[in-house]
Short mmCIF file of C-alpha atoms in Angstrom, two decimals:
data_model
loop_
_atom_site.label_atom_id
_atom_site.label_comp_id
_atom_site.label_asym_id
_atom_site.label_seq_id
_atom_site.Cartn_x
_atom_site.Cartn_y
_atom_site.Cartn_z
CA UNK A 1 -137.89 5.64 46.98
CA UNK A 2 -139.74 8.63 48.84
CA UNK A 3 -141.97 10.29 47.62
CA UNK A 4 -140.85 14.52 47.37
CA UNK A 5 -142.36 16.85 49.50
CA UNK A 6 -145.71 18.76 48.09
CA UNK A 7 -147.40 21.64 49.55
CA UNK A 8 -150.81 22.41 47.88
CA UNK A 9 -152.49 25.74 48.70
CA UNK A 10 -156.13 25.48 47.16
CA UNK A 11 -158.13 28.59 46.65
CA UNK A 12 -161.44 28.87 48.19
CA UNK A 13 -163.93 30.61 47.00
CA UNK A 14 -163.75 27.75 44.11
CA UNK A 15 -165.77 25.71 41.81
CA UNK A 16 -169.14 25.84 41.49
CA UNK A 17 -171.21 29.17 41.76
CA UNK A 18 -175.12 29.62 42.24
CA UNK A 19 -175.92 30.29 38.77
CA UNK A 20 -174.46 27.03 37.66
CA UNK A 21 -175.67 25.27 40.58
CA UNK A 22 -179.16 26.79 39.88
CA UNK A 23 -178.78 25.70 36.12
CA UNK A 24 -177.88 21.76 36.73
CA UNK A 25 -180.74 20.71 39.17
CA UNK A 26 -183.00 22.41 36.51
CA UNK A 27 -182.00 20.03 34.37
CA UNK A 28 -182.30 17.09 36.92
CA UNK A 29 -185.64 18.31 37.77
CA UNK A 30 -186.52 18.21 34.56
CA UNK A 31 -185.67 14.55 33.80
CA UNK A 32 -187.50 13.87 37.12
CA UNK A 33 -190.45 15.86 36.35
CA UNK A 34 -190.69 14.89 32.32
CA UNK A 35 -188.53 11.57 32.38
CA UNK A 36 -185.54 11.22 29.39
CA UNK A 37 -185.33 12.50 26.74
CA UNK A 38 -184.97 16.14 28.08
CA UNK A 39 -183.19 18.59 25.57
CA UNK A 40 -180.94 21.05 26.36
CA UNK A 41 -180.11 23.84 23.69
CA UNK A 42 -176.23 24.24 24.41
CA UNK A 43 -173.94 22.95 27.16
CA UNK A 44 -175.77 23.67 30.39
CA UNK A 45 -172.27 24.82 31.86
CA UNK A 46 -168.89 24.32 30.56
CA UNK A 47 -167.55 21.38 31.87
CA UNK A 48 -167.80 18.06 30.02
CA UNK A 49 -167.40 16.10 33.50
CA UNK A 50 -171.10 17.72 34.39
CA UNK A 51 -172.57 17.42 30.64
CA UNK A 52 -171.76 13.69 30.24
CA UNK A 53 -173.42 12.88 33.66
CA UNK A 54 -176.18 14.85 32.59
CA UNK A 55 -176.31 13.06 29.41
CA UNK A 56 -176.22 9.51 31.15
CA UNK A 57 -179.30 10.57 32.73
CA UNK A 58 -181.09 11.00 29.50
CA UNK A 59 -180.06 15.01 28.63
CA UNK A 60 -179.88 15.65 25.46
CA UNK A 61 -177.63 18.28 24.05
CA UNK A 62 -178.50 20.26 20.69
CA UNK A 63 -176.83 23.67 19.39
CA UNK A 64 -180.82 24.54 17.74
CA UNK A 65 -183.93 24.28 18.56
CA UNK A 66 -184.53 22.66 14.77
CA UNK A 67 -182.88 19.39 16.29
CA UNK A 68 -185.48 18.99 18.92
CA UNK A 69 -188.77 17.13 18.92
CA UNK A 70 -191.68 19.85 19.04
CA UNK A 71 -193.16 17.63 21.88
CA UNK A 72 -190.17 17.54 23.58
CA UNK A 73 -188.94 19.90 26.84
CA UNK A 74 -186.03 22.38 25.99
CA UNK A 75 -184.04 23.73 28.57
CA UNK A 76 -182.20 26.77 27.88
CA UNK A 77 -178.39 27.12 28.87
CA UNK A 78 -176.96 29.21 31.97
CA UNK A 79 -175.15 31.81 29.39
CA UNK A 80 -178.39 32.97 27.96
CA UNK A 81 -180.00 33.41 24.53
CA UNK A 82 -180.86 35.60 21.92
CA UNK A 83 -184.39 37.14 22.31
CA UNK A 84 -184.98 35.10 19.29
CA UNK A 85 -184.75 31.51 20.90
CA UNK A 86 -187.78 31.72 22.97
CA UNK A 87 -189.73 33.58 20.47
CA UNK A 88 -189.12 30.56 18.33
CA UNK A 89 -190.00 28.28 20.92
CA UNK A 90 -193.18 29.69 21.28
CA UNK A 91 -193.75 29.81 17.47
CA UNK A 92 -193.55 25.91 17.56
CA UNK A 93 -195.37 25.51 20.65
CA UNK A 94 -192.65 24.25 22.60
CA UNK A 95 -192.13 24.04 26.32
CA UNK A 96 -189.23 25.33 27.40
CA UNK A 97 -187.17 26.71 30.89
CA UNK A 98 -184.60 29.13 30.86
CA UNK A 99 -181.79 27.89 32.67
CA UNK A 100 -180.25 32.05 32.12
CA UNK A 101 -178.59 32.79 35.29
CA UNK A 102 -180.53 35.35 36.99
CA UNK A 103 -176.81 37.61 36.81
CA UNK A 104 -177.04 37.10 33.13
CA UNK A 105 -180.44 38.27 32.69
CA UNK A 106 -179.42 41.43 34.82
CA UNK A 107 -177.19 42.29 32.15
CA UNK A 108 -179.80 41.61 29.77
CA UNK A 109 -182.40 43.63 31.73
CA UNK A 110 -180.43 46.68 31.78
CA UNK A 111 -179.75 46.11 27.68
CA UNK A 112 -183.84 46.48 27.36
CA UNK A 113 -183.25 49.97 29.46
CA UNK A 114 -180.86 51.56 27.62
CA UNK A 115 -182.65 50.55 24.23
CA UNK A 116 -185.46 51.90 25.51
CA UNK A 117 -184.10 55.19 26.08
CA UNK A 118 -182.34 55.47 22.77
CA UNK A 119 -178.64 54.73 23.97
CA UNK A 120 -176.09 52.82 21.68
CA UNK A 121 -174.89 50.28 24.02
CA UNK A 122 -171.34 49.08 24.02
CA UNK A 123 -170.61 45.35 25.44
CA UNK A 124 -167.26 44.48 26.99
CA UNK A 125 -166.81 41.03 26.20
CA UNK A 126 -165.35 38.20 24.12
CA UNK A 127 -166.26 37.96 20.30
CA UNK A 128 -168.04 34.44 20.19
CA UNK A 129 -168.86 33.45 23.88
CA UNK A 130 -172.46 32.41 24.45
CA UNK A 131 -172.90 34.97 26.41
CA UNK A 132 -172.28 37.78 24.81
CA UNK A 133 -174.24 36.01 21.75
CA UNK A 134 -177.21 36.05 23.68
CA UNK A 135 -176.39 39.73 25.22
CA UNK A 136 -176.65 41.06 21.59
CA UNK A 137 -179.17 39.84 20.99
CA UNK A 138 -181.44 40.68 23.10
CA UNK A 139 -181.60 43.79 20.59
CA UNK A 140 -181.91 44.82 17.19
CA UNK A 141 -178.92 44.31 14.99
CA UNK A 142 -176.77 48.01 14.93
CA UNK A 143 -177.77 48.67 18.47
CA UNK A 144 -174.85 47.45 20.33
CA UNK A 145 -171.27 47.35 19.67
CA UNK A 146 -168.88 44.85 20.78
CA UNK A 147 -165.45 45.81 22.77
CA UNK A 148 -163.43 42.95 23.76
CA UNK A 149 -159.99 44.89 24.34
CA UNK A 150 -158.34 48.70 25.45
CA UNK A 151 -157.43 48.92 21.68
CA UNK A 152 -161.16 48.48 20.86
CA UNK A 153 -161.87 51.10 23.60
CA UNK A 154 -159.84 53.80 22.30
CA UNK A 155 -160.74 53.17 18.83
CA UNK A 156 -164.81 52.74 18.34
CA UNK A 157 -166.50 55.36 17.09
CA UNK A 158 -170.45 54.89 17.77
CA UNK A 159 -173.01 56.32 16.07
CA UNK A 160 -172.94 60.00 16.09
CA UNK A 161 -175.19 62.28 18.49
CA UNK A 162 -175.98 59.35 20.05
CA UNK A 163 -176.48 58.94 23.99
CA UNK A 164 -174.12 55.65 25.41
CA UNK A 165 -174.21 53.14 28.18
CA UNK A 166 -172.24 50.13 28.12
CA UNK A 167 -173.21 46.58 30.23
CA UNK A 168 -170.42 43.56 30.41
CA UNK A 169 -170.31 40.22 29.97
CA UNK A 170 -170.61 38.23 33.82
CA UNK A 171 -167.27 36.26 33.15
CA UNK A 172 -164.44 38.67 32.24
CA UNK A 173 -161.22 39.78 33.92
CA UNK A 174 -161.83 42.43 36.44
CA UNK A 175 -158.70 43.83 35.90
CA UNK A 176 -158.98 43.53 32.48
CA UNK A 177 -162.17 45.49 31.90
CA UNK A 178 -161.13 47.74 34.82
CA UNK A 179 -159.05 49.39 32.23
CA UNK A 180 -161.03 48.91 29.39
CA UNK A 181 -163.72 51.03 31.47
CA UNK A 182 -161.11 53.62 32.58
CA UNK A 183 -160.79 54.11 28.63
CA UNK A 184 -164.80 54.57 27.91
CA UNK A 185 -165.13 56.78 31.01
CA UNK A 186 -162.04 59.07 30.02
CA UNK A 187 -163.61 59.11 26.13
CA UNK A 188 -167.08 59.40 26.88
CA UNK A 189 -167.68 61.02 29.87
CA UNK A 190 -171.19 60.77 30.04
CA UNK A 191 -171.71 57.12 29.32
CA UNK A 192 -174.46 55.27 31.69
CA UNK A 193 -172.71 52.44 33.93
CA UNK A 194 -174.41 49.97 35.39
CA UNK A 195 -175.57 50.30 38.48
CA UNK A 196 -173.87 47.26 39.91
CA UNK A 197 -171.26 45.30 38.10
CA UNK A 198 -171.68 43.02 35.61
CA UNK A 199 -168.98 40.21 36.13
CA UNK A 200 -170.59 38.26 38.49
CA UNK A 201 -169.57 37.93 42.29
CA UNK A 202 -168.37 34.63 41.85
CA UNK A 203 -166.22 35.29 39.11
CA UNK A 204 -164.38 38.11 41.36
CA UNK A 205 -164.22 35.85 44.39
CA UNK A 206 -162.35 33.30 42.69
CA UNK A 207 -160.05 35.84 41.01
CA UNK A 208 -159.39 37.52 44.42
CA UNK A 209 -158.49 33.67 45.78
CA UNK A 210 -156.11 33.14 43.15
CA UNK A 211 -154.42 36.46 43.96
CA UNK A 212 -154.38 35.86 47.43
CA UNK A 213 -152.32 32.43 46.71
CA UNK A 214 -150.26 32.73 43.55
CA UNK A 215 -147.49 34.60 44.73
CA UNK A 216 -147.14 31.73 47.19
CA UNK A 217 -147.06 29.04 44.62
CA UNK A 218 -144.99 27.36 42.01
CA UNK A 219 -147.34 26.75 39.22
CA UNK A 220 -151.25 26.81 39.66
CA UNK A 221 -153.77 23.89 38.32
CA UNK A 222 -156.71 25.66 36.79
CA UNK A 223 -159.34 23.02 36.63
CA UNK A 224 -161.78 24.20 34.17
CA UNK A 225 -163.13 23.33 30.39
CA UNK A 226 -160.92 25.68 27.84
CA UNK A 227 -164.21 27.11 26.64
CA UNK A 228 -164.99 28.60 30.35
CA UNK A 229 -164.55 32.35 30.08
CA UNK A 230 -164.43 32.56 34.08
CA UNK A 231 -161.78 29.32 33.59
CA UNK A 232 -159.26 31.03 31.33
CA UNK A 233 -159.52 34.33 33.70
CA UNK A 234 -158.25 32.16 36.46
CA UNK A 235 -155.03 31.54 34.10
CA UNK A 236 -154.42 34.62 33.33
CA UNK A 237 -154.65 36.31 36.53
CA UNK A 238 -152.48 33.32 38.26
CA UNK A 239 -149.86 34.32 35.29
CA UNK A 240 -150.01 38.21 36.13
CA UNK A 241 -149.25 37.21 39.65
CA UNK A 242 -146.26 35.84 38.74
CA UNK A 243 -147.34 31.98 38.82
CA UNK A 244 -147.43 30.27 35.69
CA UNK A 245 -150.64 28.55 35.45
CA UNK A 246 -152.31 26.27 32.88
CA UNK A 247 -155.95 24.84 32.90
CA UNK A 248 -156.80 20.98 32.52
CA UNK A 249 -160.09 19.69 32.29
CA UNK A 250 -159.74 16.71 35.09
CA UNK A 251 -156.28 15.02 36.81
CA UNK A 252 -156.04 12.45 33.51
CA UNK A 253 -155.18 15.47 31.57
CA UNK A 254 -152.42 16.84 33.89
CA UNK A 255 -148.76 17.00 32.11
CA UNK A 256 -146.29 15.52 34.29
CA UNK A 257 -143.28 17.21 32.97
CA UNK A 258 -144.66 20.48 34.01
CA UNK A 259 -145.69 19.87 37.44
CA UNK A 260 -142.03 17.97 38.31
CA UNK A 261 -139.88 19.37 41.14
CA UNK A 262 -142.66 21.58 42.44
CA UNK A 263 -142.20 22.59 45.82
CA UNK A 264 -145.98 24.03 46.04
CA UNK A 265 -148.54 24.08 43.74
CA UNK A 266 -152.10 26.53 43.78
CA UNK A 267 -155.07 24.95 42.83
CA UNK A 268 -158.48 26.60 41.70
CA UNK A 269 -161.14 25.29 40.00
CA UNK A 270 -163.47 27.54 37.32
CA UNK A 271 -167.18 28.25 38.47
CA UNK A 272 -168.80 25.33 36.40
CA UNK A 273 -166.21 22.44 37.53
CA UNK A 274 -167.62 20.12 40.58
CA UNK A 275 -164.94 20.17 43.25
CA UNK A 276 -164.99 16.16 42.34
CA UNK A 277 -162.79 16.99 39.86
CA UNK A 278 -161.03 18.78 42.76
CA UNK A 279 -160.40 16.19 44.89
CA UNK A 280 -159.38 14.06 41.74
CA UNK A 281 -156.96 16.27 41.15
CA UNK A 282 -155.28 16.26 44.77
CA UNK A 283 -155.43 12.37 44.82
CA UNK A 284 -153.25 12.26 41.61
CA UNK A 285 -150.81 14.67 43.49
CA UNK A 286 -151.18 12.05 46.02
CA UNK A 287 -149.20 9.70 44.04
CA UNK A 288 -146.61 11.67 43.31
CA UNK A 289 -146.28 12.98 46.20
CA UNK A 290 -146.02 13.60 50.10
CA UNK A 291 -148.43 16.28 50.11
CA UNK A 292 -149.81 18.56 52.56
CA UNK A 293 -152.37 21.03 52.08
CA UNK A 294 -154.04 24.33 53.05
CA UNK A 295 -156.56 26.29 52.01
CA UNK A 296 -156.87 30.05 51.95
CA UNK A 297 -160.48 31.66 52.17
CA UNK A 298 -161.01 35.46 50.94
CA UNK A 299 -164.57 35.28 50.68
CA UNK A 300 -167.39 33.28 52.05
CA UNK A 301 -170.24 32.37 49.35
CA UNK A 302 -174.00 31.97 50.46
CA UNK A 303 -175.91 32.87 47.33
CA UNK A 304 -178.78 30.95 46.53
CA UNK A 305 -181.20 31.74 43.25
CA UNK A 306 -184.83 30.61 42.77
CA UNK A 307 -185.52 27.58 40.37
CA UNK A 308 -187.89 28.76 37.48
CA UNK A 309 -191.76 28.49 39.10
CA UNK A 310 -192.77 25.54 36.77
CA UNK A 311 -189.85 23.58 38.56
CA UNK A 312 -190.44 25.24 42.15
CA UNK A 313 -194.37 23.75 42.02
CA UNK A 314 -193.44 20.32 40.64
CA UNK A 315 -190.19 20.18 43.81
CA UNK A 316 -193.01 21.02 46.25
CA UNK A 317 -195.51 19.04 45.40
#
């Protein structure tokens, strides 16, 4: 019996960004440099596929530093920490890397600034994410207010007489917090923005691909972890496009049922998921059927970030 007919249009930008990139082969060069076990406080990235290799290799992942050996390197995860984690590092006379990427510790930067100059900062983000854990707390408890919806916008009340700024987390809807801005701006005209966006470039790239290709498409395989923030954007925006959408972790997790009598299908993959998992994905299509593909490309990506300088010396040496 032949197989049906199966267009695939993949998104490019996809899949891994430099902040993730930057974050794994700190870990690798850490095993290389230190040898197994090397611990890692967190996932590096979201994406079980990368922490299980990573874990073959001897990484060892811990949610506290109490669960690693004081002799033992630490690496920090690529959503950031709490001001706190280091300073407890040092404390116990640990030696640690921060794996933060550098877009992260932006946000985190300009956080210092406006607590430094007395503004109550509100943070656009989602209640819970790593990120936004370690964005808070990079200052004193009472400083900084969480808004994770326009509801929230319209409704906070900071502290009176107070000067405001607000920063966002790197991962979010850009639509979304678009109009969750629009709401601060129109309530508090004199709140400090950031001088660049906060969600990252590679978040918005890969939103901006899945625009460009949803309306064009079916359904649309998200390949992602369902803790990636930048993962479950690429959902929703594929959904507001009119494509229903639905994120699976690798191609043994795709639901048959769903994807039958597809005439075209989108696929994207979430900024921490290798395009392995990619091409895994279009192999198991492969099976069910005559495919061709295409690929669309909105943006071209050529960001690169520095390793931390402990790891640069050892790489060059």
């Amino acid at each position: 019996m032949a197989k049906p007919d199966l267009n695939i249009v993949i998104a490019n930008p996809r899949g891994f960004c430099a902040g993730v990139d930057r974050a794994i082969k700190i870990v690798e060069l850490a095993l290389e440099r230190f040898g197994a076990p090397v611990y890692v406080r967190h996932e590096i990235v979201h994406n079980r596929y990368v922490v299980e290799g990573l874990e073959r290799r001897g990484a060892v992942f811990v949610e506290e530093l109490d669960e690693v050996p004081a002799d033992a390197p630490v690496v920090f995860s690529a959503h950031g920490v709490p001001k706190s984690v280091p300073e407890d590092a040092e404390q116990r006379n640990m030696f640690y890397v921060d794996a933060t990427c550098p877009l992260v510790s932006k946000v985190h930067r300009e956080v210092e600034r406006h607590d430094r100059t007395g503004r109550h900062i509100l943070l656009i983000g989602h209640s819970g994410h790593p990120e936004v854990v370690g964005t808070m707390g990079q200052v004193e408890d009472g400083k900084m207010t969480l808004i994770e919806t326009v509801a929230d916008a319209e409704a906070v009340e900071p502290p009176h007489g107070e000067q405001l700024a607000f920063v966002t987390q790197t991962t979010l809807s850009v639509d979304d917090t678009k109009s969750i801005i629009e709401v601060l701006t129109r309530r508090f005209p004199d709140i400090e923005m950031p001088k660049k966006e906060d969600i990252c470039y590679a978040t918005t790239n890969r939103q901006e691909a899945v625009k460009a290709i949803a309306d064009r498409c079916d359904k649309m395989i998200v390949i992602g972890a369902s803790n990636s923030s930048n993962s479950q954007r690429l959902v929703e925006v594929s959904k507001k496009c009119g494509s229903d959408a639905r994120l699976f972790p690798r191609a043994e997790a795709l639901d048959w049922e769903w994807l039958s009598g597809l005439r075209s299908v989108g696929i994207t993959a979430g900024a921490s998921a290798p395009e392995v998992l990619v091409e895994e994905v279009i192999d198991a299509l492969r099976a069910h059927y005559n495919v061709t593909i295409e690929e669309v490309t909105t943006a071209r990506e050529d960001v690169i970030f520095k390793l931390p300088a402990s790891l640069r010396e050892e790489e060059a040496a």
